[in-house]
Amino acid sequence: MKLGIVANPKKYEVREVLSETIKWAERKKISLFIHKDVCEETGLNNTEVLQKTNSDIDSIKACDIVLVMGGDGTILYTARISKDINKPILGINSGRLGFMANTQFEDLERALNCLLNNDYSLDKRSFLLATDKNGNQYHALNEFLFTRKDSISMVNVTAEYDGSLINTYWADGLIVASPTGSTAYNLASGGPIVAPGTEVFLVTPINPHTLTTRPLVLNSTKPLRVIIEKQQSEVQFSYDGQVHEIENFPFEVEILKSDLTFDLVHLPGQDYFETLRNKLMWGMDRRRGQN
């Protein structure tokens, strides 16, 4: 078995995770493919198990399974650069919440042994696909955002679903999120949490002017069209944090569930709702510090 590593060396905790992974790989005689810059930034490069590559994408291509060390931001980065390669991903949390990178440091050795013994399944997460009027395509694992840019004024964003007008939102912006992205910006904006694998997307206004404007859950096999007209405030379109500058108006995209998937490694005993309870502290009694 060959393991690739995509890591965020700017996170202090990543060095400890990487160090322990190297020790495990030395004991098991497993090759680790890793970007040479990560080795230089962490100072962990004096071992034969490390196969240094020129880029993260080279590490992914060379391996069987990818270890992602960081937070969900590092997961999204990995999803973006590897969407056409589709290698299984194990997310090892060195960030804060980590809904996708949900393997904790204390479970690292058990997780690596599960990979070695083929004792895991794959949790297939679908991308969302947006196509503009010119046929350009954009993929997002978490969400598409239509937000104001460098302005305190609200923006107008029109949404149509399967040929019917939903609303012209007057708000700070609009989120179109996947089930995976339901625990990201969508959650912070008051949208619902949706279980992975559900064939829906979420349409969540950001600070709408009308308080009765609520988030919607829609079947993702039917098209959602989002239209941005030229207006006083500049509007920004982004996908998983990658900004696309809008130059021509009206700007329109049609959004559907993509055929591309991002395969997260699911280890024995892991449970999505347990992750929610732990990350969001559901049932926690602050007076006693316990459930």
PDB file of C-alpha atoms in Angstrom:
ATOM      1  CA  MET A   1       0.000   0.000   0.000  1.00  0.00           C
ATOM      2  CA  LYS A   2       1.186   3.508  -0.881  1.00  0.00           C
ATOM      3  CA  LEU A   3      -0.061   6.518   1.046  1.00  0.00           C
ATOM      4  CA  GLY A   4      -0.054  10.103  -0.136  1.00  0.00           C
ATOM      5  CA  ILE A   5       0.022  13.050   2.252  1.00  0.00           C
ATOM      6  CA  VAL A   6      -1.535  16.456   1.733  1.00  0.00           C
ATOM      7  CA  ALA A   7      -0.797  18.640   4.738  1.00  0.00           C
ATOM      8  CA  ASN A   8      -1.110  22.228   5.847  1.00  0.00           C
ATOM      9  CA  PRO A   9       2.309  22.861   7.429  1.00  0.00           C
ATOM     10  CA  LYS A  10       1.158  26.256   8.706  1.00  0.00           C
ATOM     11  CA  LYS A  11      -0.896  24.474  11.374  1.00  0.00           C
ATOM     12  CA  TYR A  12       1.373  23.710  14.316  1.00  0.00           C
ATOM     13  CA  GLU A  13      -0.476  20.477  15.151  1.00  0.00           C
ATOM     14  CA  VAL A  14       0.246  19.031  11.699  1.00  0.00           C
ATOM     15  CA  ARG A  15       3.905  18.468  12.564  1.00  0.00           C
ATOM     16  CA  GLU A  16       2.962  16.094  15.391  1.00  0.00           C
ATOM     17  CA  VAL A  17       0.476  14.212  13.225  1.00  0.00           C
ATOM     18  CA  LEU A  18       3.018  13.875  10.432  1.00  0.00           C
ATOM     19  CA  SER A  19       5.768  12.791  12.818  1.00  0.00           C
ATOM     20  CA  GLU A  20       3.628   9.973  14.255  1.00  0.00           C
ATOM     21  CA  THR A  21       2.557   8.896  10.764  1.00  0.00           C
ATOM     22  CA  ILE A  22       6.206   8.658   9.700  1.00  0.00           C
ATOM     23  CA  LYS A  23       7.034   6.506  12.744  1.00  0.00           C
ATOM     24  CA  TRP A  24       4.133   4.179  11.927  1.00  0.00           C
ATOM     25  CA  ALA A  25       5.188   3.974   8.255  1.00  0.00           C
ATOM     26  CA  GLU A  26       8.764   3.103   9.276  1.00  0.00           C
ATOM     27  CA  ARG A  27       7.496   0.234  11.437  1.00  0.00           C
ATOM     28  CA  LYS A  28       5.214  -1.057   8.672  1.00  0.00           C
ATOM     29  CA  LYS A  29       7.634  -0.282   5.810  1.00  0.00           C
ATOM     30  CA  ILE A  30       5.020   1.832   4.014  1.00  0.00           C
ATOM     31  CA  SER A  31       5.963   4.529   1.481  1.00  0.00           C
ATOM     32  CA  LEU A  32       4.607   8.030   2.047  1.00  0.00           C
ATOM     33  CA  PHE A  33       4.409  10.368  -0.956  1.00  0.00           C
ATOM     34  CA  ILE A  34       4.614  13.991   0.128  1.00  0.00           C
ATOM     35  CA  HIS A  35       5.285  17.416  -1.379  1.00  0.00           C
ATOM     36  CA  LYS A  36       8.927  18.318  -0.763  1.00  0.00           C
ATOM     37  CA  ASP A  37       7.922  21.793   0.485  1.00  0.00           C
ATOM     38  CA  VAL A  38       5.972  20.250   3.373  1.00  0.00           C
ATOM     39  CA  CYS A  39       9.083  18.340   4.415  1.00  0.00           C
ATOM     40  CA  GLU A  40      11.149  21.522   4.357  1.00  0.00           C
ATOM     41  CA  GLU A  41       8.610  23.577   6.320  1.00  0.00           C
ATOM     42  CA  THR A  42       8.136  20.930   9.018  1.00  0.00           C
ATOM     43  CA  GLY A  43      11.759  19.771   9.121  1.00  0.00           C
ATOM     44  CA  LEU A  44      10.630  16.137   8.857  1.00  0.00           C
ATOM     45  CA  ASN A  45      12.656  14.810   5.945  1.00  0.00           C
ATOM     46  CA  ASN A  46      15.351  12.461   7.220  1.00  0.00           C
ATOM     47  CA  THR A  47      13.698   9.116   6.605  1.00  0.00           C
ATOM     48  CA  GLU A  48      13.621   6.641   3.740  1.00  0.00           C
ATOM     49  CA  VAL A  49       9.832   6.147   3.854  1.00  0.00           C
ATOM     50  CA  LEU A  50       9.246   9.668   2.534  1.00  0.00           C
ATOM     51  CA  GLN A  51       9.018   9.824  -1.250  1.00  0.00           C
ATOM     52  CA  LYS A  52       9.261  13.537  -2.053  1.00  0.00           C
ATOM     53  CA  THR A  53       7.214  14.912  -4.939  1.00  0.00           C
ATOM     54  CA  ASN A  54       7.093  18.257  -6.723  1.00  0.00           C
ATOM     55  CA  SER A  55       3.441  18.948  -5.931  1.00  0.00           C
ATOM     56  CA  ASP A  56       0.453  17.724  -3.929  1.00  0.00           C
ATOM     57  CA  ILE A  57      -1.192  16.509  -7.114  1.00  0.00           C
ATOM     58  CA  ASP A  58       1.869  14.346  -7.846  1.00  0.00           C
ATOM     59  CA  SER A  59       1.583  12.826  -4.360  1.00  0.00           C
ATOM     60  CA  ILE A  60      -2.090  12.031  -4.963  1.00  0.00           C
ATOM     61  CA  LYS A  61      -1.433  10.429  -8.342  1.00  0.00           C
ATOM     62  CA  ALA A  62       1.328   8.217  -6.913  1.00  0.00           C
ATOM     63  CA  CYS A  63      -0.643   6.756  -3.996  1.00  0.00           C
ATOM     64  CA  ASP A  64      -3.539   4.423  -3.237  1.00  0.00           C
ATOM     65  CA  ILE A  65      -5.048   6.437  -0.371  1.00  0.00           C
ATOM     66  CA  VAL A  66      -4.532  10.092   0.568  1.00  0.00           C
ATOM     67  CA  LEU A  67      -4.003  11.255   4.156  1.00  0.00           C
ATOM     68  CA  VAL A  68      -5.148  14.850   4.541  1.00  0.00           C
ATOM     69  CA  MET A  69      -3.674  16.575   7.599  1.00  0.00           C
ATOM     70  CA  GLY A  70      -5.230  19.871   8.599  1.00  0.00           C
ATOM     71  CA  GLY A  71      -8.836  20.989   8.824  1.00  0.00           C
ATOM     72  CA  ASP A  72     -11.812  20.980   6.492  1.00  0.00           C
ATOM     73  CA  GLY A  73     -10.128  23.774   4.505  1.00  0.00           C
ATOM     74  CA  THR A  74      -7.312  21.377   3.622  1.00  0.00           C
ATOM     75  CA  ILE A  75      -9.944  18.779   2.679  1.00  0.00           C
ATOM     76  CA  LEU A  76     -11.602  21.275   0.315  1.00  0.00           C
ATOM     77  CA  TYR A  77      -8.228  22.091  -1.238  1.00  0.00           C
ATOM     78  CA  THR A  78      -7.593  18.380  -1.782  1.00  0.00           C
ATOM     79  CA  ALA A  79     -11.064  17.923  -3.261  1.00  0.00           C
ATOM     80  CA  ARG A  80     -10.459  20.750  -5.714  1.00  0.00           C
ATOM     81  CA  ILE A  81      -7.102  19.553  -7.042  1.00  0.00           C
ATOM     82  CA  SER A  82      -8.047  15.852  -7.165  1.00  0.00           C
ATOM     83  CA  LYS A  83     -11.663  15.915  -8.379  1.00  0.00           C
ATOM     84  CA  ASP A  84     -10.721  14.165 -11.647  1.00  0.00           C
ATOM     85  CA  ILE A  85      -8.502  11.547  -9.941  1.00  0.00           C
ATOM     86  CA  ASN A  86     -10.836  10.362  -7.175  1.00  0.00           C
ATOM     87  CA  LYS A  87      -8.534   8.662  -4.667  1.00  0.00           C
ATOM     88  CA  PRO A  88      -9.943   7.696  -1.230  1.00  0.00           C
ATOM     89  CA  ILE A  89      -9.295  10.375   1.391  1.00  0.00           C
ATOM     90  CA  LEU A  90      -8.727   9.992   5.139  1.00  0.00           C
ATOM     91  CA  GLY A  91      -9.071  13.336   6.901  1.00  0.00           C
ATOM     92  CA  ILE A  92      -6.967  13.706  10.072  1.00  0.00           C
ATOM     93  CA  ASN A  93      -8.124  16.700  12.060  1.00  0.00           C
ATOM     94  CA  SER A  94      -5.591  19.327  13.020  1.00  0.00           C
ATOM     95  CA  GLY A  95      -8.075  22.182  12.780  1.00  0.00           C
ATOM     96  CA  ARG A  96     -11.102  23.238  14.791  1.00  0.00           C
ATOM     97  CA  LEU A  97     -14.440  21.561  14.056  1.00  0.00           C
ATOM     98  CA  GLY A  98     -13.429  19.199  11.252  1.00  0.00           C
ATOM     99  CA  PHE A  99     -16.683  17.600  10.053  1.00  0.00           C
ATOM    100  CA  MET A 100     -14.898  15.913   7.136  1.00  0.00           C
ATOM    101  CA  ALA A 101     -11.462  15.666   8.770  1.00  0.00           C
ATOM    102  CA  ASN A 102     -12.972  13.784  11.682  1.00  0.00           C
ATOM    103  CA  THR A 103     -10.172  11.344  12.622  1.00  0.00           C
ATOM    104  CA  GLN A 104      -8.605  12.714  15.798  1.00  0.00           C
ATOM    105  CA  PHE A 105      -4.913  12.519  16.642  1.00  0.00           C
ATOM    106  CA  GLU A 106      -5.497  10.013  19.462  1.00  0.00           C
ATOM    107  CA  ASP A 107      -7.113   7.638  16.922  1.00  0.00           C
ATOM    108  CA  LEU A 108      -4.347   8.008  14.335  1.00  0.00           C
ATOM    109  CA  GLU A 109      -2.602   4.647  14.746  1.00  0.00           C
ATOM    110  CA  ARG A 110      -5.888   2.725  14.773  1.00  0.00           C
ATOM    111  CA  ALA A 111      -6.981   4.566  11.615  1.00  0.00           C
ATOM    112  CA  LEU A 112      -3.721   3.793   9.800  1.00  0.00           C
ATOM    113  CA  ASN A 113      -3.931   0.129  10.778  1.00  0.00           C
ATOM    114  CA  CYS A 114      -7.489   0.002   9.425  1.00  0.00           C
ATOM    115  CA  LEU A 115      -6.204   1.300   6.089  1.00  0.00           C
ATOM    116  CA  LEU A 116      -3.444  -1.301   6.067  1.00  0.00           C
ATOM    117  CA  ASN A 117      -5.947  -4.093   6.795  1.00  0.00           C
ATOM    118  CA  ASN A 118      -8.540  -2.841   4.286  1.00  0.00           C
ATOM    119  CA  ASP A 119     -10.931  -2.396   7.194  1.00  0.00           C
ATOM    120  CA  TYR A 120     -12.873   0.633   5.987  1.00  0.00           C
ATOM    121  CA  SER A 121     -15.660   1.703   3.655  1.00  0.00           C
ATOM    122  CA  LEU A 122     -16.087   4.755   1.422  1.00  0.00           C
ATOM    123  CA  ASP A 123     -18.454   7.615   2.128  1.00  0.00           C
ATOM    124  CA  LYS A 124     -19.136   9.077  -1.323  1.00  0.00           C
ATOM    125  CA  ARG A 125     -19.802  12.825  -1.244  1.00  0.00           C
ATOM    126  CA  SER A 126     -21.161  14.415  -4.421  1.00  0.00           C
ATOM    127  CA  PHE A 127     -19.917  17.699  -5.813  1.00  0.00           C
ATOM    128  CA  LEU A 128     -22.283  20.388  -7.028  1.00  0.00           C
ATOM    129  CA  LEU A 129     -21.849  21.528 -10.632  1.00  0.00           C
ATOM    130  CA  ALA A 130     -22.561  25.069 -11.857  1.00  0.00           C
ATOM    131  CA  THR A 131     -22.571  25.840 -15.592  1.00  0.00           C
ATOM    132  CA  ASP A 132     -22.673  29.417 -16.916  1.00  0.00           C
ATOM    133  CA  LYS A 133     -24.116  30.714 -20.202  1.00  0.00           C
ATOM    134  CA  ASN A 134     -20.792  30.169 -21.986  1.00  0.00           C
ATOM    135  CA  GLY A 135     -20.536  26.538 -20.932  1.00  0.00           C
ATOM    136  CA  ASN A 136     -17.863  27.148 -18.279  1.00  0.00           C
ATOM    137  CA  GLN A 137     -18.170  24.694 -15.396  1.00  0.00           C
ATOM    138  CA  TYR A 138     -17.437  25.118 -11.698  1.00  0.00           C
ATOM    139  CA  HIS A 139     -17.428  22.365  -9.072  1.00  0.00           C
ATOM    140  CA  ALA A 140     -18.015  22.800  -5.347  1.00  0.00           C
ATOM    141  CA  LEU A 141     -17.922  20.193  -2.610  1.00  0.00           C
ATOM    142  CA  ASN A 142     -19.328  22.591   0.007  1.00  0.00           C
ATOM    143  CA  GLU A 143     -21.075  25.526  -1.596  1.00  0.00           C
ATOM    144  CA  PHE A 144     -21.467  28.205  -4.218  1.00  0.00           C
ATOM    145  CA  LEU A 145     -21.636  31.762  -2.875  1.00  0.00           C
ATOM    146  CA  PHE A 146     -23.167  34.871  -4.435  1.00  0.00           C
ATOM    147  CA  THR A 147     -22.146  37.716  -2.129  1.00  0.00           C
ATOM    148  CA  ARG A 148     -21.553  41.446  -2.043  1.00  0.00           C
ATOM    149  CA  LYS A 149     -18.013  42.626  -2.720  1.00  0.00           C
ATOM    150  CA  ASP A 150     -16.374  45.564  -0.930  1.00  0.00           C
ATOM    151  CA  SER A 151     -19.702  47.154  -0.092  1.00  0.00           C
ATOM    152  CA  ILE A 152     -22.062  47.628   2.834  1.00  0.00           C
ATOM    153  CA  SER A 153     -25.100  47.591   0.527  1.00  0.00           C
ATOM    154  CA  MET A 154     -27.254  44.536   0.020  1.00  0.00           C
ATOM    155  CA  VAL A 155     -27.415  42.739  -3.328  1.00  0.00           C
ATOM    156  CA  ASN A 156     -30.220  41.311  -5.442  1.00  0.00           C
ATOM    157  CA  VAL A 157     -29.923  37.639  -6.379  1.00  0.00           C
ATOM    158  CA  THR A 158     -32.664  35.854  -8.333  1.00  0.00           C
ATOM    159  CA  ALA A 159     -33.199  32.098  -8.013  1.00  0.00           C
ATOM    160  CA  GLU A 160     -35.378  29.898 -10.243  1.00  0.00           C
ATOM    161  CA  TYR A 161     -35.997  26.193  -9.667  1.00  0.00           C
ATOM    162  CA  ASP A 162     -37.007  23.819 -12.466  1.00  0.00           C
ATOM    163  CA  GLY A 163     -38.328  26.747 -14.496  1.00  0.00           C
ATOM    164  CA  SER A 164     -40.256  28.440 -11.651  1.00  0.00           C
ATOM    165  CA  LEU A 165     -39.268  31.649  -9.895  1.00  0.00           C
ATOM    166  CA  ILE A 166     -38.396  31.160  -6.229  1.00  0.00           C
ATOM    167  CA  ASN A 167     -37.498  34.700  -5.241  1.00  0.00           C
ATOM    168  CA  THR A 168     -35.330  37.713  -5.913  1.00  0.00           C
ATOM    169  CA  TYR A 169     -33.384  37.847  -2.677  1.00  0.00           C
ATOM    170  CA  TRP A 170     -32.371  41.187  -1.195  1.00  0.00           C
ATOM    171  CA  ALA A 171     -29.637  40.191   1.203  1.00  0.00           C
ATOM    172  CA  ASP A 172     -25.919  40.143   1.899  1.00  0.00           C
ATOM    173  CA  GLY A 173     -25.796  37.176  -0.453  1.00  0.00           C
ATOM    174  CA  LEU A 174     -27.032  33.679  -1.231  1.00  0.00           C
ATOM    175  CA  ILE A 175     -25.550  30.255  -0.421  1.00  0.00           C
ATOM    176  CA  VAL A 176     -26.225  27.147  -2.505  1.00  0.00           C
ATOM    177  CA  ALA A 177     -24.815  24.309  -0.418  1.00  0.00           C
ATOM    178  CA  SER A 178     -24.466  20.559  -0.754  1.00  0.00           C
ATOM    179  CA  PRO A 179     -25.273  18.179   2.126  1.00  0.00           C
ATOM    180  CA  THR A 180     -21.524  18.112   2.852  1.00  0.00           C
ATOM    181  CA  GLY A 181     -21.497  21.913   2.973  1.00  0.00           C
ATOM    182  CA  SER A 182     -24.565  22.071   5.198  1.00  0.00           C
ATOM    183  CA  THR A 183     -22.279  22.180   8.275  1.00  0.00           C
ATOM    184  CA  ALA A 184     -20.159  25.022   6.866  1.00  0.00           C
ATOM    185  CA  TYR A 185     -21.233  28.579   5.952  1.00  0.00           C
ATOM    186  CA  ASN A 186     -24.811  27.352   5.531  1.00  0.00           C
ATOM    187  CA  LEU A 187     -24.970  26.335   9.197  1.00  0.00           C
ATOM    188  CA  ALA A 188     -23.477  29.639  10.334  1.00  0.00           C
ATOM    189  CA  SER A 189     -26.158  31.449   8.289  1.00  0.00           C
ATOM    190  CA  GLY A 190     -29.045  29.589   9.909  1.00  0.00           C
ATOM    191  CA  GLY A 191     -29.489  26.838   7.323  1.00  0.00           C
ATOM    192  CA  PRO A 192     -30.357  23.230   8.209  1.00  0.00           C
ATOM    193  CA  ILE A 193     -27.954  20.320   8.643  1.00  0.00           C
ATOM    194  CA  VAL A 194     -28.522  17.614   6.021  1.00  0.00           C
ATOM    195  CA  ALA A 195     -27.191  14.061   6.234  1.00  0.00           C
ATOM    196  CA  PRO A 196     -24.511  13.158   3.638  1.00  0.00           C
ATOM    197  CA  GLY A 197     -25.789  11.269   0.604  1.00  0.00           C
ATOM    198  CA  THR A 198     -29.138  13.063   0.551  1.00  0.00           C
ATOM    199  CA  GLU A 199     -29.915  14.187  -3.021  1.00  0.00           C
ATOM    200  CA  VAL A 200     -30.648  17.813  -2.217  1.00  0.00           C
ATOM    201  CA  PHE A 201     -29.057  21.218  -2.203  1.00  0.00           C
ATOM    202  CA  LEU A 202     -29.763  24.048   0.190  1.00  0.00           C
ATOM    203  CA  VAL A 203     -30.644  27.594  -0.784  1.00  0.00           C
ATOM    204  CA  THR A 204     -29.846  29.852   2.170  1.00  0.00           C
ATOM    205  CA  PRO A 205     -30.008  33.666   2.091  1.00  0.00           C
ATOM    206  CA  ILE A 206     -27.336  35.519   4.072  1.00  0.00           C
ATOM    207  CA  ASN A 207     -28.883  38.148   6.357  1.00  0.00           C
ATOM    208  CA  PRO A 208     -31.985  38.731   4.185  1.00  0.00           C
ATOM    209  CA  HIS A 209     -33.754  42.078   4.493  1.00  0.00           C
ATOM    210  CA  THR A 210     -37.127  40.316   4.802  1.00  0.00           C
ATOM    211  CA  LEU A 211     -37.227  38.259   7.996  1.00  0.00           C
ATOM    212  CA  THR A 212     -39.791  35.833   6.557  1.00  0.00           C
ATOM    213  CA  THR A 213     -37.322  34.752   3.842  1.00  0.00           C
ATOM    214  CA  ARG A 214     -36.256  31.254   4.912  1.00  0.00           C
ATOM    215  CA  PRO A 215     -33.755  28.609   3.695  1.00  0.00           C
ATOM    216  CA  LEU A 216     -35.033  26.020   1.228  1.00  0.00           C
ATOM    217  CA  VAL A 217     -34.153  22.340   0.702  1.00  0.00           C
ATOM    218  CA  LEU A 218     -34.515  21.303  -2.952  1.00  0.00           C
ATOM    219  CA  ASN A 219     -34.044  18.095  -4.949  1.00  0.00           C
ATOM    220  CA  SER A 220     -30.610  18.371  -6.569  1.00  0.00           C
ATOM    221  CA  THR A 221     -31.576  16.352  -9.673  1.00  0.00           C
ATOM    222  CA  LYS A 222     -33.577  19.328 -10.974  1.00  0.00           C
ATOM    223  CA  PRO A 223     -31.885  22.547 -12.115  1.00  0.00           C
ATOM    224  CA  LEU A 224     -31.504  25.618  -9.935  1.00  0.00           C
ATOM    225  CA  ARG A 225     -30.771  28.782 -11.903  1.00  0.00           C
ATOM    226  CA  VAL A 226     -29.175  31.765 -10.160  1.00  0.00           C
ATOM    227  CA  ILE A 227     -29.181  35.111 -11.969  1.00  0.00           C
ATOM    228  CA  ILE A 228     -27.185  38.233 -11.094  1.00  0.00           C
ATOM    229  CA  GLU A 229     -28.184  41.455 -12.844  1.00  0.00           C
ATOM    230  CA  LYS A 230     -25.951  44.518 -13.095  1.00  0.00           C
ATOM    231  CA  GLN A 231     -26.526  46.590  -9.955  1.00  0.00           C
ATOM    232  CA  GLN A 232     -25.041  49.333  -7.837  1.00  0.00           C
ATOM    233  CA  SER A 233     -23.228  46.934  -5.495  1.00  0.00           C
ATOM    234  CA  GLU A 234     -20.617  44.585  -6.933  1.00  0.00           C
ATOM    235  CA  VAL A 235     -21.475  40.891  -6.608  1.00  0.00           C
ATOM    236  CA  GLN A 236     -18.914  38.128  -6.208  1.00  0.00           C
ATOM    237  CA  PHE A 237     -19.336  34.480  -7.253  1.00  0.00           C
ATOM    238  CA  SER A 238     -17.183  31.851  -5.541  1.00  0.00           C
ATOM    239  CA  TYR A 239     -17.021  28.082  -5.243  1.00  0.00           C
ATOM    240  CA  ASP A 240     -15.460  26.544  -2.127  1.00  0.00           C
ATOM    241  CA  GLY A 241     -13.601  29.795  -1.561  1.00  0.00           C
ATOM    242  CA  GLN A 242     -12.311  30.154  -5.131  1.00  0.00           C
ATOM    243  CA  VAL A 243     -13.412  33.524  -6.501  1.00  0.00           C
ATOM    244  CA  HIS A 244     -14.635  33.997 -10.074  1.00  0.00           C
ATOM    245  CA  GLU A 245     -14.777  37.645 -11.089  1.00  0.00           C
ATOM    246  CA  ILE A 246     -18.068  38.538 -12.783  1.00  0.00           C
ATOM    247  CA  GLU A 247     -17.352  40.674 -15.833  1.00  0.00           C
ATOM    248  CA  ASN A 248     -20.485  40.369 -17.977  1.00  0.00           C
ATOM    249  CA  PHE A 249     -24.086  40.780 -16.873  1.00  0.00           C
ATOM    250  CA  PRO A 250     -26.529  39.259 -16.455  1.00  0.00           C
ATOM    251  CA  PHE A 251     -24.428  36.466 -14.947  1.00  0.00           C
ATOM    252  CA  GLU A 252     -26.305  33.171 -14.848  1.00  0.00           C
ATOM    253  CA  VAL A 253     -25.404  29.687 -13.659  1.00  0.00           C
ATOM    254  CA  GLU A 254     -27.420  26.483 -13.643  1.00  0.00           C
ATOM    255  CA  ILE A 255     -26.681  24.257 -10.645  1.00  0.00           C
ATOM    256  CA  LEU A 256     -27.173  20.485 -10.386  1.00  0.00           C
ATOM    257  CA  LYS A 257     -25.640  17.601  -8.500  1.00  0.00           C
ATOM    258  CA  SER A 258     -22.450  16.523 -10.278  1.00  0.00           C
ATOM    259  CA  ASP A 259     -21.558  12.978 -11.261  1.00  0.00           C
ATOM    260  CA  LEU A 260     -18.152  13.526  -9.615  1.00  0.00           C
ATOM    261  CA  THR A 261     -17.715  12.245  -6.079  1.00  0.00           C
ATOM    262  CA  PHE A 262     -15.201  12.811  -3.317  1.00  0.00           C
ATOM    263  CA  ASP A 263     -14.587   9.546  -1.468  1.00  0.00           C
ATOM    264  CA  LEU A 264     -13.989   9.918   2.259  1.00  0.00           C
ATOM    265  CA  VAL A 265     -12.673   6.925   4.190  1.00  0.00           C
ATOM    266  CA  HIS A 266     -15.225   5.762   6.765  1.00  0.00           C
ATOM    267  CA  LEU A 267     -13.652   3.768   9.594  1.00  0.00           C
ATOM    268  CA  PRO A 268     -15.410   1.147  11.741  1.00  0.00           C
ATOM    269  CA  GLY A 269     -17.269   2.739  14.615  1.00  0.00           C
ATOM    270  CA  GLN A 270     -17.452   6.203  13.074  1.00  0.00           C
ATOM    271  CA  ASP A 271     -20.943   7.688  13.093  1.00  0.00           C
ATOM    272  CA  TYR A 272     -22.096  10.940  11.481  1.00  0.00           C
ATOM    273  CA  PHE A 273     -24.485  11.842  14.273  1.00  0.00           C
ATOM    274  CA  GLU A 274     -21.853  11.126  16.908  1.00  0.00           C
ATOM    275  CA  THR A 275     -19.616  13.563  15.039  1.00  0.00           C
ATOM    276  CA  LEU A 276     -22.373  16.177  15.171  1.00  0.00           C
ATOM    277  CA  ARG A 277     -22.911  15.611  18.884  1.00  0.00           C
ATOM    278  CA  ASN A 278     -19.200  15.912  19.637  1.00  0.00           C
ATOM    279  CA  LYS A 279     -18.443  18.868  17.363  1.00  0.00           C
ATOM    280  CA  LEU A 280     -21.561  20.884  18.227  1.00  0.00           C
ATOM    281  CA  MET A 281     -21.685  19.750  21.868  1.00  0.00           C
ATOM    282  CA  TRP A 282     -25.294  18.610  21.626  1.00  0.00           C
ATOM    283  CA  GLY A 283     -26.623  17.514  24.999  1.00  0.00           C
ATOM    284  CA  MET A 284     -23.683  19.068  26.842  1.00  0.00           C
ATOM    285  CA  ASP A 285     -24.585  20.364  30.293  1.00  0.00           C
ATOM    286  CA  ARG A 286     -22.253  23.333  30.825  1.00  0.00           C
ATOM    287  CA  ARG A 287     -22.988  23.298  34.552  1.00  0.00           C
ATOM    288  CA  ARG A 288     -21.489  19.821  34.911  1.00  0.00           C
ATOM    289  CA  GLY A 289     -19.241  19.691  31.850  1.00  0.00           C
ATOM    290  CA  GLN A 290     -20.828  16.446  30.714  1.00  0.00           C
ATOM    291  CA  ASN A 291     -23.800  15.006  28.840  1.00  0.00           C
TER     292      ASN A 291
END
